[in-house]
C-alpha cells in the first residue's frame, strides 16, 4: 500500500525538477546572451536627411551578428553628443520592444528619427556624434553626426528625436 504513494511522490518530484529548466543550452551554454558590440557589427546606412529646419529625417542603423547566437531584448540606447554633454534619444512613443534572437550572420535594424533644428537655436542640439548601445551591454560605438542640428522639444526635455524598435532583417 505504501508503494503507490511513494511512486506518485517520486513522479511528482521528477516532473517538478524537469519544469525548472534554466533555459541554458548544451553543457550550460546560454544561446540567449545579449548581443554586444564587437560580437556584432553596427553600421549607419544611407540617411533620409532633413534638408531644412523643421523637416524630419531618418537614419537607419543595421546590426549583423558576427559571432555566437545572441539576443536583442529591449530597445537600443542612443544618445547625441554635442560637446557639452550627452542627450538621450527617447524611444518612439507607442513602440513595442520585441525579443530577437540572432544566429551568426543574422541581421536586425532600427531607425533614429529626428527633426532638424535651426542653426544657433539655444534649444537645438548641435550634435557632433551619435552613440549607440545595445540592450544588456555597456559597450557602445559612436558615429559622426552629419545631419545638422537636432531640434529641441518644446518642453525643453531633450532632442526632438526618437528610436524605433529592432526589426528582423531578411527571412
Backbone as a chain_set.jsonl record, in Angstrom:
{"seq": "XXXXXXXXXXXXXXXXXXXXXXXXXXXXXXXXXXXXXXXXXXXXXXXXXXXXXXXXXXXXXXXXXXXXXXXXXXXXXXXXXXXXXXXXXXXXXXXXXXXXXXXXXXXXXXXXXXXXXXXXXXXXXXXXXXXXXXXXXXXXXXXXXXXXXXXXXXXXXXXXXXXXXXXXXXX", "coords": {"N": [[0.81, -1.198, 0.0], [2.031, 1.211, 0.583], [3.651, 1.637, -1.597], [2.407, 2.831, -3.849], [1.756, 5.593, -3.023], [4.423, 6.452, -2.588], [5.554, 6.112, -5.123], [3.997, 7.902, -6.614], [4.745, 10.302, -5.355], [7.5, 10.379, -5.985], [7.33, 10.543, -8.783], [5.999, 13.021, -9.077], [7.937, 14.714, -7.965], [9.995, 14.375, -9.84], [8.793, 15.477, -12.145], [8.506, 18.142, -11.325], [11.2, 18.903, -11.103], [12.062, 18.71, -13.779], [10.603, 20.754, -14.859], [11.928, 22.968, -14.092], [13.799, 24.111, -15.883], [16.649, 25.959, -16.794], [16.854, 27.29, -19.148], [19.209, 27.266, -20.443], [21.671, 26.314, -22.879], [23.286, 23.528, -24.497], [25.492, 21.803, -22.39], [25.468, 23.852, -20.466], [25.746, 26.191, -21.895], [24.504, 29.375, -22.809], [22.398, 30.299, -25.165], [20.983, 32.585, -25.337], [22.29, 34.945, -24.686], [23.032, 38.435, -24.324], [23.402, 40.509, -27.211], [26.458, 41.988, -28.156], [28.371, 44.883, -28.93], [31.083, 44.449, -30.975], [30.895, 41.678, -30.982], [28.893, 41.844, -32.718], [28.408, 43.627, -35.762], [27.939, 47.102, -36.268], [26.329, 49.443, -38.216], [25.706, 52.579, -39.776], [23.318, 53.419, -42.098], [22.458, 54.742, -45.393], [21.102, 57.836, -44.989], [17.922, 59.474, -44.721], [18.047, 62.541, -44.975], [17.093, 65.447, -43.171], [16.447, 68.319, -44.873], [16.069, 71.05, -44.161], [15.489, 73.339, -41.388], [12.974, 72.205, -39.175], [12.153, 70.156, -40.81], [11.766, 66.564, -41.136], [13.927, 63.785, -40.554], [15.459, 60.564, -41.156], [17.453, 57.959, -39.933], [18.792, 54.944, -40.741], [19.918, 52.119, -38.872], [21.943, 49.336, -38.925], [22.499, 46.023, -37.714], [24.612, 43.304, -37.584], [25.135, 39.999, -36.733], [28.204, 38.65, -35.855], [29.227, 36.554, -34.477], [28.686, 34.02, -31.966], [25.293, 32.879, -31.339], [23.02, 35.376, -30.221], [20.99, 37.676, -28.296], [18.688, 40.311, -28.832], [17.044, 42.206, -26.695], [14.893, 44.368, -25.88], [15.142, 47.916, -26.262], [17.422, 49.752, -28.387], [20.068, 51.787, -27.033], [20.449, 55.193, -27.509], [22.268, 58.145, -27.895], [22.937, 61.637, -28.267], [25.84, 63.517, -28.743], [26.883, 66.651, -28.034], [29.199, 67.921, -27.448], [28.999, 69.416, -25.119], [27.974, 67.588, -23.429], [25.947, 64.581, -23.169], [22.855, 63.856, -24.754], [20.109, 61.973, -24.235], [18.278, 59.981, -26.528], [14.902, 59.441, -26.782], [12.719, 56.507, -26.766], [10.568, 55.762, -29.471], [7.314, 56.921, -29.157], [4.787, 54.714, -28.2], [5.99, 52.535, -29.379], [6.736, 49.054, -29.447], [8.788, 46.828, -27.845], [10.503, 43.967, -29.057], [11.723, 40.645, -28.665], [14.557, 39.543, -30.224], [16.302, 36.861, -31.573], [19.491, 36.413, -32.715], [21.226, 34.488, -34.91], [24.533, 33.518, -35.973], [25.48, 35.626, -38.573], [22.901, 36.611, -38.967], [20.744, 39.516, -39.21], [19.552, 42.666, -37.892], [17.633, 45.693, -37.606], [17.174, 49.197, -36.79], [15.704, 52.465, -36.48], [16.654, 55.909, -36.3], [14.841, 58.666, -35.802], [14.455, 62.136, -36.476], [13.963, 65.687, -35.941], [15.027, 68.381, -37.76], [16.92, 71.041, -36.439], [17.157, 74.62, -35.997], [20.022, 76.382, -37.016], [22.111, 77.633, -34.504], [20.02, 77.935, -32.667], [19.138, 78.033, -29.295], [17.819, 75.922, -28.037], [18.233, 73.8, -29.683], [20.055, 70.778, -30.388], [23.325, 70.679, -31.059], [24.566, 68.34, -32.362], [27.5, 66.337, -32.478], [28.368, 63.738, -32.488], [26.784, 60.477, -32.58], [25.891, 58.097, -30.241], [25.667, 54.641, -29.836], [24.239, 52.012, -28.033], [23.774, 48.631, -27.242], [21.007, 46.697, -25.932], [21.411, 45.346, -22.66], [24.129, 45.507, -22.547], [27.117, 47.347, -21.86], [28.891, 48.308, -23.639], [29.638, 50.595, -26.209], [29.259, 52.276, -29.385], [30.382, 54.969, -31.307], [29.395, 57.291, -33.827], [30.039, 59.72, -36.391], [27.931, 62.602, -36.432], [26.286, 63.821, -39.053], [24.157, 65.323, -39.856], [23.124, 67.817, -39.319], [21.876, 70.271, -36.876], [19.794, 69.101, -34.182], [16.448, 69.599, -33.493], [15.138, 70.932, -30.426], [12.829, 69.627, -27.99], [9.646, 71.131, -27.408], [9.019, 71.406, -24.701], [11.468, 71.491, -23.549], [12.683, 69.131, -22.764], [14.622, 67.612, -24.026], [16.163, 66.272, -27.067], [14.31, 66.549, -30.157], [13.697, 63.828, -31.203], [13.667, 60.276, -31.901], [13.845, 56.73, -31.202], [13.355, 53.719, -32.898], [11.919, 50.383, -32.506], [13.773, 47.265, -32.615], [13.972, 45.502, -35.704], [13.692, 42.432, -37.426], [15.86, 41.521, -40.075], [15.66, 40.29, -43.332], [14.925, 36.791, -43.944]], "CA": [[0.0, 0.0, 0.0], [2.887, 2.379, 0.624], [4.358, 1.741, -2.857], [1.726, 3.775, -4.722], [2.03, 6.98, -2.647], [5.833, 6.744, -2.78], [5.752, 6.226, -6.561], [3.372, 9.163, -7.021], [5.585, 11.374, -4.83], [8.725, 10.402, -6.788], [6.964, 11.037, -10.108], [5.721, 14.451, -8.951], [9.217, 15.398, -7.769], [10.714, 14.351, -11.12], [8.148, 16.448, -13.024], [8.853, 19.479, -10.855], [12.589, 19.176, -11.439], [12.205, 18.942, -15.214], [9.959, 22.023, -15.174], [12.829, 24.039, -13.668], [14.865, 24.291, -16.859], [17.174, 27.321, -16.724], [16.877, 27.861, -20.477], [20.56, 27.191, -20.985], [21.871, 25.395, -23.992], [24.073, 22.349, -24.272], [26.623, 21.953, -21.479], [25.39, 25.101, -19.726], [25.869, 27.376, -22.739], [23.258, 30.114, -22.906], [22.307, 30.876, -26.508], [20.201, 33.8, -25.264], [23.041, 36.05, -24.104], [22.821, 39.719, -25.004], [24.308, 40.873, -28.302], [27.373, 43.042, -27.752], [29.193, 45.498, -29.969], [32.308, 43.66, -31.026], [30.375, 40.405, -31.47], [28.034, 42.23, -33.844], [28.83, 44.869, -36.425], [26.917, 48.15, -36.26], [26.576, 50.394, -39.303], [24.659, 53.549, -40.102], [23.098, 53.372, -43.54], [22.145, 55.993, -46.09], [20.049, 58.522, -44.255], [16.991, 60.406, -45.337], [18.439, 63.724, -44.219], [16.183, 66.583, -43.141], [17.189, 69.38, -45.555], [15.94, 72.386, -43.572], [14.92, 73.385, -40.044], [11.565, 71.809, -39.114], [11.944, 68.936, -41.598], [12.086, 65.302, -40.464], [14.903, 62.899, -41.18], [15.512, 59.219, -40.584], [18.753, 57.322, -40.097], [18.723, 53.509, -40.451], [21.086, 51.508, -38.243], [21.874, 47.878, -39.086], [23.313, 45.215, -36.813], [24.806, 41.956, -38.115], [25.849, 39.161, -35.771], [29.442, 38.086, -36.38], [29.724, 35.513, -33.575], [27.696, 33.06, -31.47], [23.922, 33.377, -31.204], [22.811, 36.351, -29.156], [19.622, 38.174, -28.235], [18.362, 41.733, -28.664], [15.842, 42.166, -25.866], [14.505, 45.708, -25.442], [15.43, 48.926, -27.27], [18.806, 50.234, -28.385], [20.325, 53.061, -26.373], [21.004, 56.168, -28.452], [22.421, 59.486, -27.342], [23.62, 62.614, -29.112], [26.86, 64.254, -28.014], [27.062, 67.979, -28.62], [30.397, 68.52, -26.894], [28.723, 69.871, -23.757], [27.285, 66.503, -22.745], [25.097, 63.689, -23.966], [21.404, 63.992, -24.67], [19.495, 60.69, -24.579], [17.183, 59.985, -27.505], [13.878, 58.545, -26.241], [12.075, 55.503, -27.605], [9.387, 56.222, -30.191], [6.097, 56.747, -28.372], [3.924, 53.628, -28.667], [6.767, 51.413, -29.935], [6.748, 47.841, -28.625], [10.027, 46.062, -27.986], [10.37, 42.535, -29.28], [12.962, 39.922, -28.45], [15.06, 38.935, -31.451], [17.476, 36.016, -31.435], [20.306, 36.499, -33.926], [22.263, 33.485, -35.134], [25.662, 34.084, -36.71], [25.105, 36.065, -39.913], [21.586, 37.261, -38.963], [20.767, 40.971, -39.065], [18.393, 43.41, -37.402], [17.817, 47.126, -37.825], [16.282, 50.149, -36.136], [15.845, 53.798, -37.071], [16.676, 57.113, -35.477], [14.102, 59.74, -36.475], [14.745, 63.419, -35.834], [13.523, 66.926, -36.575], [16.2, 69.257, -37.87], [16.805, 72.295, -35.721], [17.678, 75.858, -36.588], [21.396, 76.692, -36.624], [22.221, 78.672, -33.484], [18.897, 77.905, -31.719], [19.622, 77.591, -27.988], [17.176, 74.658, -27.667], [18.669, 72.739, -30.6], [21.24, 70.009, -30.006], [24.317, 70.739, -32.139], [25.221, 67.038, -32.202], [28.742, 66.039, -33.199], [28.377, 62.286, -32.639], [25.668, 59.692, -32.063], [26.415, 56.92, -29.552], [24.709, 53.536, -29.854], [24.482, 50.937, -27.08], [22.793, 47.554, -27.381], [20.423, 46.35, -24.637], [22.105, 44.32, -21.901], [25.572, 45.688, -22.688], [27.603, 48.711, -21.609], [29.785, 48.682, -24.728], [28.97, 51.475, -27.165], [30.008, 52.691, -30.574], [29.992, 56.317, -31.722], [29.498, 57.624, -35.245], [29.875, 61.16, -36.621], [26.575, 63.083, -36.758], [26.475, 64.713, -40.211], [22.803, 65.615, -40.321], [22.704, 69.127, -38.851], [21.395, 70.333, -35.503], [18.517, 68.435, -33.897], [15.551, 70.496, -32.763], [14.803, 70.574, -29.053], [11.388, 69.519, -27.73], [9.056, 72.39, -26.943], [9.042, 71.472, -23.237], [12.859, 71.548, -23.117], [13.077, 67.853, -22.155], [15.63, 66.886, -24.793], [16.091, 66.416, -28.523], [13.097, 66.112, -30.845], [14.164, 62.656, -31.93], [13.2, 59.03, -31.293], [14.452, 55.474, -31.621], [12.353, 52.674, -33.126], [12.233, 49.044, -32.03], [14.524, 46.414, -33.539], [13.232, 44.703, -36.669], [14.497, 41.389, -38.062], [16.148, 41.773, -41.479], [15.739, 39.037, -44.087], [13.925, 35.741, -43.716]], "C": [[0.858, 1.268, 0.0], [3.599, 2.592, -0.712], [3.713, 2.788, -3.765], [1.971, 5.214, -4.282], [3.496, 7.365, -2.852], [6.15, 6.937, -4.259], [5.187, 7.545, -7.069], [4.218, 10.338, -6.562], [6.865, 11.5, -5.651], [8.445, 10.949, -8.181], [6.697, 12.543, -10.068], [7.016, 15.241, -8.775], [10.003, 15.454, -9.069], [10.12, 15.372, -12.091], [8.482, 17.879, -12.616], [10.286, 19.842, -11.225], [12.772, 19.434, -12.926], [11.543, 20.242, -15.632], [10.85, 23.206, -14.819], [14.008, 24.204, -14.606], [15.335, 25.733, -16.821], [17.263, 27.977, -18.091], [18.246, 27.804, -21.124], [20.649, 26.183, -22.109], [22.656, 24.187, -23.55], [25.252, 22.665, -23.35], [26.642, 23.309, -20.773], [25.555, 26.347, -20.569], [24.517, 28.062, -22.824], [23.218, 30.83, -24.247], [21.546, 32.196, -26.488], [20.964, 34.966, -24.674], [22.859, 37.304, -24.954], [23.85, 39.923, -26.115], [25.178, 42.03, -27.821], [28.135, 43.588, -28.948], [30.572, 44.857, -29.869], [31.961, 42.264, -31.519], [29.421, 40.628, -32.63], [28.628, 43.485, -34.481], [27.651, 45.832, -36.416], [27.291, 49.149, -37.345], [25.394, 51.329, -39.454], [24.546, 53.585, -41.611], [22.857, 54.742, -44.136], [20.928, 56.624, -45.435], [19.137, 59.299, -45.188], [17.15, 61.687, -44.53], [17.368, 64.809, -44.315], [16.916, 67.784, -43.737], [17.141, 70.754, -44.885], [15.32, 72.286, -42.184], [13.421, 73.087, -40.093], [11.251, 70.555, -39.914], [12.349, 67.713, -40.781], [13.085, 64.501, -41.269], [14.892, 61.55, -40.487], [16.849, 58.569, -40.932], [18.616, 55.843, -39.753], [20.039, 53.01, -39.844], [20.929, 49.994, -38.384], [22.895, 47.198, -38.183], [23.406, 43.829, -37.429], [25.643, 41.164, -37.124], [27.034, 38.489, -36.447], [29.947, 36.906, -35.546], [28.604, 34.564, -33.172], [26.317, 33.709, -31.358], [23.812, 34.33, -30.024], [21.393, 36.9, -29.279], [19.582, 39.691, -28.086], [17.03, 41.764, -27.93], [15.606, 43.533, -25.23], [14.83, 46.677, -26.575], [16.916, 49.275, -27.262], [18.894, 51.524, -27.579], [20.982, 53.988, -27.379], [21.111, 57.508, -27.733], [23.206, 60.345, -28.319], [24.617, 63.37, -28.246], [27.117, 65.56, -28.744], [28.313, 68.663, -28.092], [30.207, 68.992, -25.466], [27.946, 68.826, -22.967], [26.417, 65.698, -23.691], [23.626, 63.961, -23.704], [20.801, 62.671, -25.139], [18.36, 60.888, -25.571], [16.14, 58.986, -27.01], [13.359, 57.547, -27.278], [10.829, 56.12, -28.239], [8.133, 55.911, -29.383], [5.214, 55.67, -29.005], [4.679, 52.438, -29.247], [6.775, 50.255, -28.944], [8.034, 47.08, -28.896], [9.688, 44.601, -28.258], [11.731, 41.901, -29.047], [13.354, 39.245, -29.752], [16.298, 38.122, -31.136], [18.217, 36.057, -32.766], [21.341, 35.386, -33.942], [23.402, 34.167, -35.883], [25.218, 34.398, -38.134], [23.747, 36.743, -39.994], [21.728, 38.761, -38.713], [19.457, 41.506, -38.51], [18.674, 44.88, -37.692], [16.867, 47.918, -36.934], [16.546, 51.5, -36.778], [15.903, 54.869, -35.991], [15.965, 58.185, -36.303], [14.373, 61.039, -35.733], [14.108, 64.564, -36.62], [14.731, 67.851, -36.587], [15.921, 70.582, -37.17], [17.387, 73.45, -36.508], [19.112, 76.059, -36.101], [21.392, 77.827, -35.611], [21.082, 78.71, -32.487], [19.391, 77.332, -30.394], [18.996, 76.275, -27.536], [17.603, 73.49, -28.556], [19.913, 72.053, -30.044], [22.184, 70.008, -31.205], [25.181, 69.482, -32.062], [26.465, 66.916, -33.071], [28.867, 64.54, -33.459], [27.07, 61.691, -32.127], [26.275, 58.422, -31.479], [25.315, 55.873, -29.471], [25.17, 52.464, -28.878], [23.392, 49.89, -27.273], [22.269, 47.159, -26.004], [21.194, 45.208, -23.959], [23.613, 44.433, -21.954], [25.935, 47.141, -22.409], [28.516, 49.207, -22.725], [29.017, 49.52, -25.738], [29.862, 51.714, -28.374], [29.475, 54.056, -30.983], [30.263, 56.512, -33.203], [29.4, 59.141, -35.383], [28.416, 61.481, -36.951], [26.745, 64.137, -37.841], [25.159, 65.28, -40.721], [22.263, 66.951, -39.831], [22.221, 69.099, -37.418], [20.036, 69.639, -35.371], [17.676, 69.39, -33.062], [15.344, 69.989, -31.34], [13.289, 70.461, -28.925], [10.898, 70.831, -27.131], [9.113, 72.537, -25.422], [10.46, 71.482, -22.668], [13.401, 70.246, -22.557], [14.117, 67.067, -22.943], [15.444, 67.063, -26.282], [14.765, 65.912, -29.082], [13.498, 64.989, -31.795], [13.597, 61.425, -31.229], [13.903, 57.838, -31.923], [13.35, 54.44, -31.779], [12.799, 51.365, -32.483], [13.083, 48.304, -33.06], [13.565, 45.668, -34.454], [14.181, 43.672, -37.255], [14.669, 41.744, -39.538], [16.266, 40.423, -42.177], [14.647, 38.078, -43.702], [13.508, 35.735, -42.301]], "O": [[0.438, 2.294, -0.536], [4.121, 3.686, -0.929], [4.43, 3.564, -4.396], [2.374, 6.019, -5.122], [3.782, 8.494, -3.251], [6.927, 7.823, -4.616], [5.827, 8.23, -7.866], [4.392, 11.292, -7.321], [7.276, 12.613, -5.981], [9.234, 11.733, -8.708], [7.142, 13.264, -10.961], [7.178, 16.311, -9.363], [10.617, 16.476, -9.373], [10.864, 16.062, -12.788], [8.713, 18.731, -13.473], [10.552, 20.977, -11.62], [13.564, 20.298, -13.302], [11.894, 20.791, -16.677], [10.555, 24.336, -15.208], [15.127, 24.422, -14.143], [14.51, 26.647, -16.817], [17.709, 29.121, -18.188], [18.411, 28.259, -22.256], [19.793, 25.31, -22.255], [22.689, 23.857, -22.365], [25.925, 23.681, -23.52], [27.714, 23.855, -20.51], [25.512, 27.456, -20.038], [23.488, 27.391, -22.903], [23.903, 31.832, -24.452], [21.465, 32.868, -27.516], [20.338, 35.911, -24.194], [22.571, 37.228, -26.148], [25.016, 39.555, -25.973], [24.69, 42.945, -27.158], [28.497, 42.846, -29.862], [31.142, 44.749, -28.783], [32.653, 41.721, -32.381], [29.168, 39.724, -33.426], [29.267, 44.295, -33.81], [26.5, 45.416, -36.543], [28.419, 49.641, -37.393], [24.239, 50.936, -39.286], [25.538, 53.759, -42.32], [23.028, 55.766, -43.476], [19.864, 56.012, -45.344], [19.525, 59.716, -46.28], [16.469, 61.888, -43.525], [16.811, 65.061, -45.383], [17.911, 68.232, -43.168], [18.077, 71.541, -45.027], [14.702, 71.278, -41.843], [12.692, 73.628, -40.923], [10.197, 69.95, -39.723], [13.161, 67.805, -39.86], [13.09, 64.533, -42.5], [14.383, 61.41, -39.375], [17.308, 58.626, -42.073], [18.354, 55.506, -38.598], [21.124, 53.425, -40.25], [19.899, 49.437, -38.005], [23.983, 47.713, -37.928], [22.381, 43.236, -37.764], [26.723, 41.596, -36.722], [26.886, 37.84, -37.483], [30.979, 36.32, -35.87], [27.677, 34.328, -33.947], [26.196, 34.933, -31.29], [24.421, 34.125, -28.975], [20.689, 36.62, -30.25], [20.343, 40.275, -27.315], [16.001, 41.387, -28.49], [16.095, 43.795, -24.131], [14.795, 46.285, -27.742], [17.59, 49.111, -26.245], [17.916, 52.26, -27.459], [21.959, 53.615, -28.029], [20.181, 57.948, -27.058], [24.027, 59.849, -29.091], [24.284, 63.811, -27.147], [27.512, 65.575, -29.909], [28.473, 69.871, -28.271], [31.153, 68.974, -24.679], [27.329, 69.145, -21.95], [26.186, 66.073, -24.84], [23.217, 64.256, -22.581], [20.959, 62.29, -26.299], [17.583, 61.838, -25.468], [16.451, 57.808, -26.836], [13.534, 57.718, -28.484], [10.126, 56.907, -27.605], [7.918, 54.77, -28.973], [4.932, 55.714, -30.203], [4.061, 51.426, -29.576], [6.816, 50.47, -27.733], [8.331, 46.73, -30.038], [8.701, 44.074, -27.744], [12.766, 42.547, -29.213], [12.582, 38.47, -30.317], [17.234, 38.618, -30.51], [17.641, 35.772, -33.816], [22.228, 35.343, -33.09], [23.238, 35.284, -36.374], [24.652, 33.546, -38.82], [23.455, 37.394, -40.997], [22.69, 39.218, -38.095], [18.402, 40.886, -38.641], [19.807, 45.263, -37.985], [15.894, 47.385, -36.4], [17.505, 51.658, -37.533], [15.293, 54.752, -34.929], [16.435, 58.563, -37.375], [14.506, 61.047, -34.509], [13.767, 64.426, -37.795], [15.373, 68.074, -35.56], [14.841, 71.16, -37.293], [18.023, 73.268, -37.546], [19.388, 75.921, -34.909], [20.754, 78.858, -35.824], [21.165, 79.468, -31.521], [19.998, 76.262, -30.371], [19.592, 75.572, -26.72], [17.362, 72.33, -28.221], [20.712, 72.659, -29.329], [21.884, 69.413, -32.239], [26.367, 69.546, -31.74], [26.484, 67.331, -34.23], [29.39, 64.114, -34.489], [26.348, 62.313, -31.347], [27.072, 57.749, -32.133], [24.182, 56.169, -29.091], [26.331, 52.056, -28.887], [22.222, 50.23, -27.447], [22.991, 47.269, -25.013], [21.578, 44.234, -24.606], [24.315, 43.551, -21.46], [25.155, 48.052, -22.688], [28.876, 50.383, -22.759], [27.881, 49.197, -26.084], [31.051, 51.395, -28.373], [28.264, 54.277, -31.005], [31.222, 55.975, -33.757], [28.741, 59.787, -34.568], [27.751, 60.726, -37.66], [27.28, 65.216, -37.588], [25.055, 65.672, -41.884], [21.06, 67.194, -39.918], [22.158, 68.036, -36.801], [19.244, 69.596, -36.312], [18.136, 69.922, -32.052], [15.371, 68.785, -31.081], [12.549, 71.116, -29.659], [11.636, 71.539, -26.445], [9.241, 73.647, -24.907], [10.641, 71.482, -21.45], [14.465, 70.239, -21.938], [14.46, 65.95, -22.554], [14.659, 67.905, -26.719], [14.172, 64.971, -28.553], [13.62, 65.175, -33.006], [13.105, 61.514, -30.104], [14.47, 57.921, -33.012], [12.502, 54.295, -30.898], [13.918, 51.256, -31.981], [13.108, 48.673, -34.234], [12.483, 45.254, -34.036], [15.336, 43.982, -37.55], [13.729, 42.214, -40.178], [16.91, 39.511, -41.657], [13.59, 38.47, -43.207], [12.671, 34.923, -41.907]]}, "num_chains": 1, "name": "protein.A"}
